[in-house]
Structures are given as structure tokens and as C-alpha cells.
């Protein structure tokens, strides 16, 4: 039996995933979480075999949450299930130790197949993600301006595009507001923007976030 923790900030999505996976033999949904902080706490407490993780969580994003979970509990398997298929998020999450990456456009059969494979110790990357990753490596392919960001810069970018203030970001990441400000302007310089509005526009244009952010 594979114990699964579902992490998504939308009740309807969690209910749908629970119905799909809970109705399949061999899967046991042990808990649900709507934030990264809650996911970390529940993973530590319940020690699930697998975490199904959304990226666009309020506060601590799925990227940072995945990294923290796997640093503390490397035996846990994480499958990312998100609307974001554009670089650099898939590569960063896979590099951080995620065992699978699917978009929410996948069907129930693919989701079940991915969970089965990852639970068995394999990796699973959806066909659309694989295509995006392959295309991004081709010579002459235009690169996203977010490709040059470090994982921490990417995490702060996701928070800024949610409209979070620097003080709130500092509290979530346990750093000083001054440190967040330094990261913020470093991000502006790398991406080529001068305001949070421009940063959001670039994030939308390059598929880093979706329009319902």
C-alpha cells in the first residue's frame, strides 16, 4: 500500500485527486495540505511514501516545499502536478529531487501510472514536459529570462508574483527583509525589469505562472 499526501491550495483539485487515487487499488490517501508549511509538517508527522505536490501554493511555493521535504526526508517520493510546463520550473524541481512531473492537463490514467511507477522507484515525466525540456536544449531556442535565476531567486520570484510583501517573504523564508530586497533587485536585473508589475508580465509571458495567479 502506498501512503499519499496531496498538496494543493484548491479544495476542488484535492477532492478530484483524492477520488481518482483513493479509488485505485494500492493507494491510501493519508492527508491533504493546502500550504507548503502544512505539507512539511504533515510529511514529518505521517511519513507518507509519496507526496503529490502543486507548485503554485500560497506563501512557501512547491519548489521550496519540495526541497525542504527531501532534505529532511530523502526517502519520500515527490510528484509535481502543476499547470506550469515551461522552463525553468520542471528542470529545477527534478534537480531538487522530485521523482515525477506532470501537468494538470494529464488524464486520470496517466496520473495513476505515474504514481505507480514512482512508488516502484522509477521516475516519471509527462510527455508534454519531456518535449518542453528537449526543445529548451536545442541550439538557437530562445531562453526564458528566468533560466538564469538561482533556486532561491526563483522561489522569491514566485512569491513576488503572488503579490507578497517583502516582510512576509522574509518571515516565510526565515531571512531578513534586507536580504529579500537584495534578491528582489538581483532578480530585476537578471530578468530585465524594474517593477513587480513588469516581473509579473514577464512571468505570465514565459509560462512561469498562470493567469489565475
Coordinates of N, CA and C in Angstrom, one line a residue:
X1 N 0.8 -1.2 0.0 CA 0.0 0.0 0.0 C 0.9 1.3 0.0
X2 N 0.6 2.2 -0.9 CA 1.4 3.4 -1.0 C 0.6 4.6 -0.3
X3 N 1.2 5.1 0.8 CA 0.6 6.2 1.5 C 0.9 7.5 0.8
X4 N -0.2 8.3 0.5 CA 0.0 9.5 -0.3 C -0.5 10.7 0.5
X5 N 0.3 11.8 0.4 CA -0.2 13.1 0.9 C -0.4 14.0 -0.3
X6 N -1.6 14.6 -0.4 CA -2.0 15.5 -1.5 C -1.8 17.0 -1.1
X7 N -1.1 17.7 -1.9 CA -0.8 19.1 -1.5 C -1.3 20.0 -2.7
X8 N -2.3 20.8 -2.4 CA -2.9 21.8 -3.4 C -3.7 22.8 -2.7
X9 N -3.7 24.0 -3.1 CA -4.4 25.0 -2.3 C -5.9 25.1 -2.8
X10 N -6.3 24.3 -3.8 CA -7.7 24.3 -4.2 C -8.4 23.1 -3.7
X11 N -9.5 23.3 -3.0 CA -10.3 22.2 -2.4 C -10.8 21.3 -3.5
X12 N -11.3 21.8 -4.6 CA -11.8 21.0 -5.7 C -10.8 20.1 -6.3
X13 N -9.6 20.6 -6.5 CA -8.5 19.8 -7.0 C -8.1 18.7 -6.1
X14 N -8.0 19.0 -4.8 CA -7.7 17.9 -3.9 C -8.7 16.9 -3.8
X15 N -10.0 17.3 -3.9 CA -11.1 16.3 -3.9 C -11.1 15.4 -5.1
X16 N -10.8 16.0 -6.3 CA -10.7 15.2 -7.5 C -9.5 14.2 -7.5
X17 N -8.4 14.7 -7.0 CA -7.2 13.8 -6.9 C -7.5 12.7 -5.9
X18 N -8.1 13.0 -4.8 CA -8.5 12.0 -3.8 C -9.4 11.0 -4.3
X19 N -10.4 11.4 -5.1 CA -11.3 10.5 -5.7 C -10.7 9.5 -6.7
X20 N -9.8 10.1 -7.5 CA -9.1 9.3 -8.5 C -8.1 8.3 -7.9
X21 N -7.3 8.7 -7.0 CA -6.3 7.9 -6.4 C -6.9 7.0 -5.3
X22 N -7.8 7.5 -4.5 CA -8.5 6.7 -3.5 C -9.3 5.5 -4.0
X23 N -9.7 5.7 -5.2 CA -10.5 4.6 -5.8 C -9.6 3.6 -6.5
X24 N -8.3 3.7 -6.5 CA -7.4 2.8 -7.2 C -6.8 1.9 -6.1
X25 N -6.7 0.6 -6.5 CA -6.1 -0.4 -5.5 C -4.6 -0.1 -5.3
X26 N -4.2 -0.1 -4.0 CA -2.8 0.0 -3.7 C -2.5 1.4 -3.2
X27 N -3.4 2.4 -3.2 CA -3.2 3.8 -2.8 C -4.0 4.1 -1.6
X28 N -3.4 4.8 -0.6 CA -4.0 5.2 0.6 C -3.7 6.7 0.8
X29 N -4.8 7.5 0.7 CA -4.6 9.0 0.9 C -4.6 9.2 2.5
X30 N -3.4 9.6 3.0 CA -3.3 9.7 4.4 C -3.7 11.1 4.9
X31 N -3.5 12.1 4.0 CA -3.9 13.5 4.4 C -3.8 14.4 3.2
X32 N -4.3 15.6 3.5 CA -4.3 16.7 2.5 C -3.7 18.0 3.1
X33 N -3.1 18.8 2.3 CA -2.5 20.0 2.8 C -2.8 21.1 1.7
X34 N -3.0 22.3 2.2 CA -3.3 23.5 1.3 C -2.1 24.5 1.2
X35 N -1.1 24.3 2.0 CA 0.1 25.2 2.0 C 1.3 24.4 2.1
X36 N 2.5 25.0 1.8 CA 3.7 24.3 1.9 C 4.1 24.0 3.3
X37 N 3.9 25.0 4.2 CA 4.2 24.8 5.6 C 3.4 23.6 6.2
X38 N 2.1 23.5 5.8 CA 1.3 22.3 6.3 C 1.8 21.0 5.7
X39 N 2.3 21.1 4.5 CA 2.8 19.9 3.8 C 4.0 19.4 4.5
X40 N 4.9 20.3 4.9 CA 6.2 19.9 5.6 C 5.8 19.3 6.9
X41 N 4.9 19.9 7.7 CA 4.5 19.4 9.0 C 3.9 18.0 8.9
X42 N 3.0 17.8 7.9 CA 2.3 16.5 7.8 C 3.3 15.4 7.3
X43 N 4.2 15.8 6.4 CA 5.2 14.8 5.9 C 6.0 14.4 7.1
X44 N 6.4 15.3 7.9 CA 7.2 14.9 9.1 C 6.5 14.0 10.1
X45 N 5.2 14.4 10.2 CA 4.4 13.6 11.2 C 3.9 12.3 10.7
X46 N 3.5 12.2 9.4 CA 2.9 11.0 8.9 C 3.8 10.1 8.1
X47 N 4.9 10.7 7.7 CA 5.9 9.9 6.9 C 5.3 9.2 5.7
X48 N 4.6 9.9 4.8 CA 4.0 9.2 3.6 C 5.0 8.7 2.7
X49 N 4.6 7.7 1.9 CA 5.6 7.2 0.9 C 5.7 8.2 -0.3
X50 N 4.7 9.0 -0.6 CA 4.7 9.8 -1.8 C 3.9 11.1 -1.5
X51 N 4.4 12.2 -2.0 CA 3.7 13.5 -1.9 C 3.4 14.0 -3.3
X52 N 2.1 14.3 -3.5 CA 1.7 14.8 -4.8 C 1.6 16.3 -4.6
X53 N 2.5 17.1 -5.3 CA 2.8 18.5 -4.9 C 2.4 19.5 -6.0
X54 N 1.6 20.5 -5.7 CA 1.4 21.6 -6.6 C 2.5 22.6 -6.4
X55 N 2.8 23.4 -7.5 CA 3.8 24.4 -7.4 C 3.3 25.7 -6.8
X56 N 2.1 26.2 -7.4 CA 1.6 27.5 -7.1 C 0.9 27.6 -5.7
X57 N 1.6 27.3 -4.6 CA 1.0 27.4 -3.3 C 1.1 28.8 -2.8
X58 N 0.2 29.2 -1.9 CA 0.3 30.5 -1.2 C 1.5 30.4 -0.2
X59 N 2.3 31.5 -0.2 CA 3.4 31.5 0.7 C 4.5 30.7 0.2
X60 N 5.0 29.7 0.9 CA 6.0 28.8 0.5 C 5.6 28.0 -0.7
X61 N 6.3 28.2 -1.8 CA 5.9 27.5 -3.1 C 6.3 26.0 -3.1
X62 N 5.7 25.3 -4.1 CA 6.0 23.9 -4.2 C 7.5 23.6 -4.4
X63 N 8.2 24.6 -5.0 CA 9.6 24.4 -5.2 C 10.4 24.3 -3.9
X64 N 10.2 25.3 -3.1 CA 10.9 25.4 -1.8 C 10.4 24.2 -0.9
X65 N 9.1 24.0 -0.9 CA 8.5 22.9 -0.1 C 9.1 21.5 -0.5
X66 N 9.2 21.3 -1.7 CA 9.8 20.0 -2.2 C 11.3 19.9 -1.7
X67 N 12.0 21.0 -1.8 CA 13.4 21.0 -1.4 C 13.5 20.7 0.1
X68 N 12.7 21.3 0.9 CA 12.7 21.2 2.3 C 12.3 19.8 2.8
X69 N 11.3 19.2 2.1 CA 10.8 17.9 2.5 C 11.9 16.9 2.1
X70 N 12.5 17.0 0.9 CA 13.5 16.0 0.5 C 14.8 16.1 1.3
X71 N 15.1 17.3 1.7 CA 16.3 17.5 2.5 C 16.2 16.8 3.9
X72 N 15.0 16.9 4.5 CA 14.8 16.3 5.8 C 14.4 14.8 5.7
X73 N 13.7 14.4 4.6 CA 13.3 13.1 4.5 C 13.5 12.6 3.0
X74 N 14.7 12.3 2.7 CA 15.1 11.9 1.3 C 14.4 10.7 0.8
X75 N 13.9 9.9 1.7 CA 13.2 8.6 1.3 C 11.8 8.9 0.7
X76 N 11.3 10.1 0.9 CA 9.9 10.4 0.4 C 10.0 10.7 -1.1
X77 N 9.0 10.2 -1.8 CA 8.9 10.4 -3.3 C 8.0 11.6 -3.5
X78 N 8.4 12.5 -4.4 CA 7.5 13.7 -4.7 C 7.2 13.7 -6.2
X79 N 5.9 13.8 -6.5 CA 5.5 14.0 -7.9 C 4.9 15.4 -7.9
X80 N 5.4 16.2 -8.8 CA 4.9 17.6 -9.0 C 3.7 17.5 -10.0
X81 N 2.6 18.0 -9.6 CA 1.4 18.1 -10.5 C 1.0 19.6 -10.6
X82 N 1.2 20.2 -11.7 CA 1.0 21.6 -11.8 C 0.6 22.1 -13.2
X83 N 0.2 23.3 -13.3 CA -0.2 23.9 -14.6 C 1.0 24.4 -15.3
X84 N 2.2 24.5 -14.7 CA 3.4 25.1 -15.3 C 4.3 24.0 -16.0
X85 N 4.4 24.1 -17.3 CA 5.3 23.2 -18.0 C 6.5 23.9 -18.7
X86 N 6.5 25.2 -18.6 CA 7.6 25.9 -19.2 C 8.9 25.9 -18.4
X87 N 10.1 25.9 -19.0 CA 11.3 26.1 -18.2 C 11.3 27.4 -17.5
X88 N 12.0 27.5 -16.4 CA 12.9 26.5 -15.8 C 12.3 25.7 -14.7
X89 N 11.0 25.8 -14.4 CA 10.5 25.1 -13.2 C 10.7 23.6 -13.3
X90 N 10.3 22.9 -14.4 CA 10.4 21.4 -14.4 C 11.8 21.0 -14.1
X91 N 12.8 21.6 -14.8 CA 14.2 21.2 -14.6 C 14.7 21.4 -13.1
X92 N 14.3 22.6 -12.5 CA 14.7 22.9 -11.2 C 14.1 21.9 -10.2
X93 N 12.8 21.5 -10.4 CA 12.1 20.6 -9.5 C 12.7 19.2 -9.6
X94 N 13.0 18.8 -10.8 CA 13.6 17.5 -11.0 C 15.0 17.5 -10.4
X95 N 15.8 18.6 -10.6 CA 17.1 18.7 -10.0 C 17.0 18.6 -8.5
X96 N 16.0 19.2 -7.9 CA 15.8 19.2 -6.4 C 15.5 17.9 -5.8
X97 N 15.2 16.9 -6.7 CA 15.0 15.5 -6.2 C 13.6 15.0 -6.5
X98 N 12.7 15.8 -7.1 CA 11.4 15.3 -7.4 C 11.5 14.1 -8.3
X99 N 10.6 13.1 -8.1 CA 10.7 11.8 -8.8 C 9.7 11.9 -10.1
X100 N 8.8 12.8 -10.1 CA 7.9 12.9 -11.2 C 7.4 14.3 -11.5
X101 N 7.0 14.6 -12.7 CA 6.5 15.9 -13.0 C 5.4 15.7 -14.1
X102 N 4.2 16.2 -13.7 CA 3.0 16.1 -14.6 C 2.3 17.4 -14.7
X103 N 1.7 17.7 -15.8 CA 0.8 18.9 -15.8 C -0.6 18.5 -15.5
X104 N -1.4 19.5 -15.0 CA -2.8 19.2 -14.7 C -3.7 18.9 -15.9
X105 N -3.1 18.9 -17.1 CA -3.8 18.5 -18.3 C -3.8 17.0 -18.5
X106 N -3.0 16.3 -17.6 CA -2.9 14.8 -17.8 C -4.3 14.2 -17.4
X107 N -4.5 13.0 -18.0 CA -5.8 12.3 -17.6 C -5.6 11.4 -16.4
X108 N -6.6 10.8 -15.9 CA -6.6 10.0 -14.7 C -5.7 8.8 -14.8
X109 N -5.7 8.2 -16.0 CA -4.9 7.0 -16.3 C -3.4 7.3 -16.2
X110 N -3.0 8.5 -16.7 CA -1.6 8.9 -16.7 C -1.2 9.2 -15.2
X111 N -2.0 9.8 -14.5 CA -1.7 10.1 -13.1 C -1.5 8.8 -12.3
X112 N -2.4 7.9 -12.5 CA -2.3 6.6 -11.8 C -1.0 5.9 -12.2
X113 N -0.7 5.9 -13.5 CA 0.5 5.3 -14.0 C 1.8 5.9 -13.4
X114 N 1.8 7.2 -13.3 CA 2.9 8.0 -12.8 C 3.1 7.6 -11.3
X115 N 2.0 7.6 -10.5 CA 2.2 7.3 -9.1 C 2.7 5.8 -8.9
X116 N 2.2 4.9 -9.7 CA 2.6 3.5 -9.6 C 4.1 3.4 -9.9
X117 N 4.6 4.1 -11.0 CA 6.0 4.0 -11.4 C 6.9 4.6 -10.3
X118 N 6.5 5.8 -9.8 CA 7.3 6.5 -8.8 C 7.3 5.7 -7.5
X119 N 6.2 5.1 -7.1 CA 6.2 4.3 -5.9 C 7.1 3.1 -6.1
X120 N 7.3 2.6 -7.3 CA 8.1 1.4 -7.5 C 9.6 1.8 -7.7
X121 N 9.9 3.1 -7.5 CA 11.3 3.5 -7.5 C 11.7 4.1 -8.9
X122 N 10.8 4.3 -9.8 CA 11.2 4.9 -11.1 C 10.9 6.4 -11.1
X123 N 11.3 7.0 -12.2 CA 11.0 8.4 -12.4 C 9.9 8.5 -13.5
X124 N 9.1 9.5 -13.4 CA 8.0 9.7 -14.4 C 7.9 11.2 -14.8
X125 N 8.1 11.4 -16.1 CA 7.9 12.8 -16.6 C 6.9 12.8 -17.7
X126 N 5.9 13.6 -17.6 CA 4.8 13.6 -18.6 C 5.4 14.0 -20.0
X127 N 4.7 13.5 -21.0 CA 5.2 13.7 -22.4 C 5.3 15.1 -22.8
X128 N 4.4 16.0 -22.3 CA 4.4 17.4 -22.7 C 5.6 18.1 -22.0
X129 N 6.0 17.6 -20.8 CA 7.1 18.2 -20.0 C 8.4 17.8 -20.7
X130 N 8.5 16.5 -21.1 CA 9.7 16.0 -21.8 C 9.9 16.7 -23.1
X131 N 8.9 17.0 -23.8 CA 9.0 17.8 -25.0 C 9.5 19.2 -24.8
X132 N 9.0 19.9 -23.8 CA 9.5 21.2 -23.4 C 10.9 21.2 -23.0
X133 N 11.3 20.2 -22.2 CA 12.7 20.1 -21.8 C 13.6 19.9 -23.0
X134 N 13.2 19.0 -23.9 CA 14.0 18.7 -25.0 C 14.2 19.9 -25.9
X135 N 13.1 20.6 -26.2 CA 13.1 21.8 -27.0 C 14.0 22.9 -26.4
X136 N 14.0 23.0 -25.1 CA 14.8 24.1 -24.4 C 16.3 23.8 -24.6
X137 N 16.7 22.6 -24.9 CA 18.1 22.3 -25.0 C 18.6 22.4 -26.5
X138 N 17.7 22.6 -27.4 CA 18.1 22.7 -28.8 C 18.9 24.0 -29.0
X139 N 19.9 24.0 -29.8 CA 20.7 25.2 -30.2 C 19.8 26.2 -30.8
X140 N 19.9 27.5 -30.4 CA 19.1 28.5 -31.1 C 17.7 28.7 -30.5
X141 N 17.3 27.9 -29.5 CA 16.0 28.0 -28.9 C 16.0 29.2 -27.9
X142 N 15.1 30.2 -28.1 CA 15.0 31.3 -27.2 C 14.9 30.9 -25.7
X143 N 15.7 31.4 -24.9 CA 15.7 31.0 -23.5 C 14.9 32.0 -22.6
X144 N 14.2 31.4 -21.7 CA 13.4 32.2 -20.7 C 14.4 33.1 -19.9
X145 N 14.0 34.3 -19.6 CA 14.9 35.2 -18.8 C 15.0 34.6 -17.4
X146 N 14.1 33.7 -17.0 CA 14.1 33.1 -15.7 C 15.1 32.0 -15.5
X147 N 15.7 31.5 -16.7 CA 16.6 30.4 -16.7 C 17.8 30.7 -15.8
X148 N 18.2 32.0 -15.8 CA 19.5 32.3 -15.1 C 19.3 32.5 -13.5
X149 N 18.0 32.4 -13.1 CA 17.8 32.6 -11.6 C 18.2 31.4 -10.8
X150 N 18.8 31.6 -9.7 CA 19.0 30.5 -8.7 C 17.7 30.0 -8.2
X151 N 17.8 28.9 -7.5 CA 16.5 28.3 -6.9 C 15.9 29.3 -5.9
X152 N 16.7 30.0 -5.1 CA 16.2 30.9 -4.1 C 15.6 32.1 -4.8
X153 N 16.2 32.6 -5.9 CA 15.7 33.7 -6.7 C 14.4 33.3 -7.3
X154 N 14.3 32.1 -7.8 CA 13.1 31.6 -8.5 C 12.0 31.5 -7.4
X155 N 12.3 31.1 -6.2 CA 11.3 31.0 -5.2 C 10.8 32.4 -4.8
X156 N 11.6 33.3 -4.7 CA 11.2 34.7 -4.3 C 10.4 35.3 -5.5
X157 N 10.8 35.0 -6.7 CA 10.0 35.5 -7.9 C 8.6 35.0 -7.8
X158 N 8.4 33.7 -7.5 CA 7.1 33.1 -7.4 C 6.3 33.8 -6.3
X159 N 6.9 34.2 -5.2 CA 6.2 34.9 -4.1 C 5.9 36.3 -4.5
X160 N 6.8 37.0 -5.2 CA 6.5 38.3 -5.6 C 5.3 38.4 -6.6
X161 N 5.3 37.4 -7.5 CA 4.2 37.4 -8.5 C 2.8 37.1 -7.8
X162 N 2.9 36.5 -6.6 CA 1.6 36.4 -5.8 C 1.2 37.6 -5.1
X163 N 2.1 38.7 -5.2 CA 1.7 39.9 -4.5 C 2.2 40.0 -3.1
X164 N 3.0 39.0 -2.7 CA 3.5 39.0 -1.3 C 4.5 40.2 -1.0
X165 N 4.4 40.8 0.1 CA 5.3 41.9 0.5 C 6.6 41.3 1.0
X166 N 7.7 42.1 1.0 CA 9.0 41.7 1.3 C 9.1 41.2 2.8
X167 N 8.3 41.8 3.7 CA 8.3 41.4 5.1 C 7.7 40.0 5.2
X168 N 6.6 39.7 4.5 CA 6.0 38.4 4.5 C 6.9 37.4 3.9
X169 N 7.6 37.7 2.8 CA 8.5 36.7 2.2 C 9.7 36.4 3.2
X170 N 10.2 37.5 3.9 CA 11.3 37.3 4.8 C 10.8 36.3 6.0
X171 N 9.6 36.5 6.4 CA 9.1 35.6 7.5 C 9.0 34.2 7.1
X172 N 8.5 34.0 5.9 CA 8.3 32.6 5.4 C 9.6 31.9 5.1
X173 N 10.6 32.7 4.6 CA 11.9 32.1 4.3 C 12.9 32.2 5.5
X174 N 12.5 32.8 6.5 CA 13.3 33.0 7.7 C 14.6 33.7 7.4
X175 N 14.5 34.8 6.7 CA 15.6 35.7 6.4 C 15.2 37.1 6.7
X176 N 16.1 38.1 6.6 CA 15.8 39.4 6.9 C 15.2 40.1 5.6
X177 N 14.3 41.1 5.9 CA 13.7 41.9 4.7 C 14.8 42.5 3.8
X178 N 15.9 42.9 4.4 CA 17.0 43.4 3.6 C 17.6 42.4 2.7
X179 N 17.7 41.1 3.1 CA 18.1 40.0 2.3 C 17.1 39.8 1.1
X180 N 15.9 39.9 1.4 CA 14.8 39.7 0.4 C 14.9 40.9 -0.6
X181 N 15.2 42.1 -0.2 CA 15.3 43.2 -1.1 C 16.5 43.0 -2.0
X182 N 17.6 42.5 -1.4 CA 18.8 42.3 -2.3 C 18.4 41.3 -3.4
X183 N 17.8 40.2 -3.0 CA 17.3 39.2 -4.0 C 16.4 39.8 -5.0
X184 N 15.5 40.6 -4.6 CA 14.5 41.2 -5.5 C 15.1 42.0 -6.6
X185 N 16.1 42.9 -6.2 CA 16.7 43.7 -7.2 C 17.7 42.9 -8.1
X186 N 18.2 41.9 -7.5 CA 19.1 41.0 -8.4 C 18.2 40.3 -9.4
X187 N 17.0 39.9 -9.0 CA 16.0 39.3 -9.9 C 15.7 40.3 -11.0
X188 N 15.4 41.5 -10.6 CA 15.0 42.5 -11.6 C 16.1 42.7 -12.7
X189 N 17.4 42.7 -12.2 CA 18.5 42.9 -13.1 C 18.6 41.7 -14.1
X190 N 18.5 40.5 -13.6 CA 18.6 39.3 -14.4 C 17.5 39.2 -15.4
X191 N 16.3 39.5 -15.0 CA 15.1 39.3 -15.9 C 14.9 40.5 -16.8
X192 N 15.5 41.7 -16.4 CA 15.4 42.9 -17.2 C 14.1 43.6 -17.0
X193 N 13.7 43.8 -15.7 CA 12.5 44.5 -15.4 C 12.9 45.5 -14.3
X194 N 11.9 46.4 -14.0 CA 12.2 47.4 -13.0 C 11.0 47.6 -12.0
X195 N 10.0 46.7 -12.1 CA 8.9 46.7 -11.1 C 8.3 45.4 -11.0
X196 N 7.5 45.2 -9.9 CA 6.8 43.9 -9.8 C 5.7 43.7 -10.8
X197 N 5.2 44.8 -11.3 CA 4.2 44.6 -12.4 C 4.9 44.1 -13.7
X198 N 6.0 44.6 -14.0 CA 6.8 44.1 -15.2 C 7.2 42.6 -14.9
X199 N 7.6 42.3 -13.7 CA 8.0 41.0 -13.4 C 6.9 40.0 -13.6
X200 N 5.7 40.4 -13.2 CA 4.5 39.5 -13.4 C 4.2 39.4 -14.8
X201 N 4.3 40.4 -15.6 CA 4.1 40.3 -17.0 C 5.0 39.3 -17.7
X202 N 6.3 39.4 -17.3 CA 7.3 38.5 -17.9 C 7.0 37.1 -17.4
X203 N 6.6 36.9 -16.2 CA 6.3 35.6 -15.7 C 5.1 35.0 -16.4
X204 N 4.1 35.8 -16.7 CA 3.0 35.3 -17.5 C 3.4 35.0 -18.9
X205 N 4.2 35.8 -19.5 CA 4.6 35.7 -20.9 C 5.4 34.4 -21.1
X206 N 6.2 34.1 -20.1 CA 7.1 32.9 -20.3 C 6.6 31.6 -19.5
X207 N 5.3 31.7 -19.1 CA 4.7 30.5 -18.5 C 5.2 30.1 -17.2
X208 N 5.8 31.0 -16.5 CA 6.3 30.7 -15.1 C 5.1 30.6 -14.1
X209 N 4.1 31.5 -14.4 CA 2.9 31.5 -13.6 C 1.7 31.5 -14.6
X210 N 0.5 31.1 -14.1 CA -0.6 31.1 -14.9 C -1.5 32.4 -14.6
X211 N -2.4 32.6 -15.5 CA -3.2 33.9 -15.4 C -4.0 34.0 -14.2
X212 N -4.3 32.9 -13.5 CA -5.1 33.0 -12.3 C -4.2 33.1 -11.0
X213 N -3.0 33.5 -11.2 CA -2.0 33.6 -10.0 C -2.6 34.6 -9.0

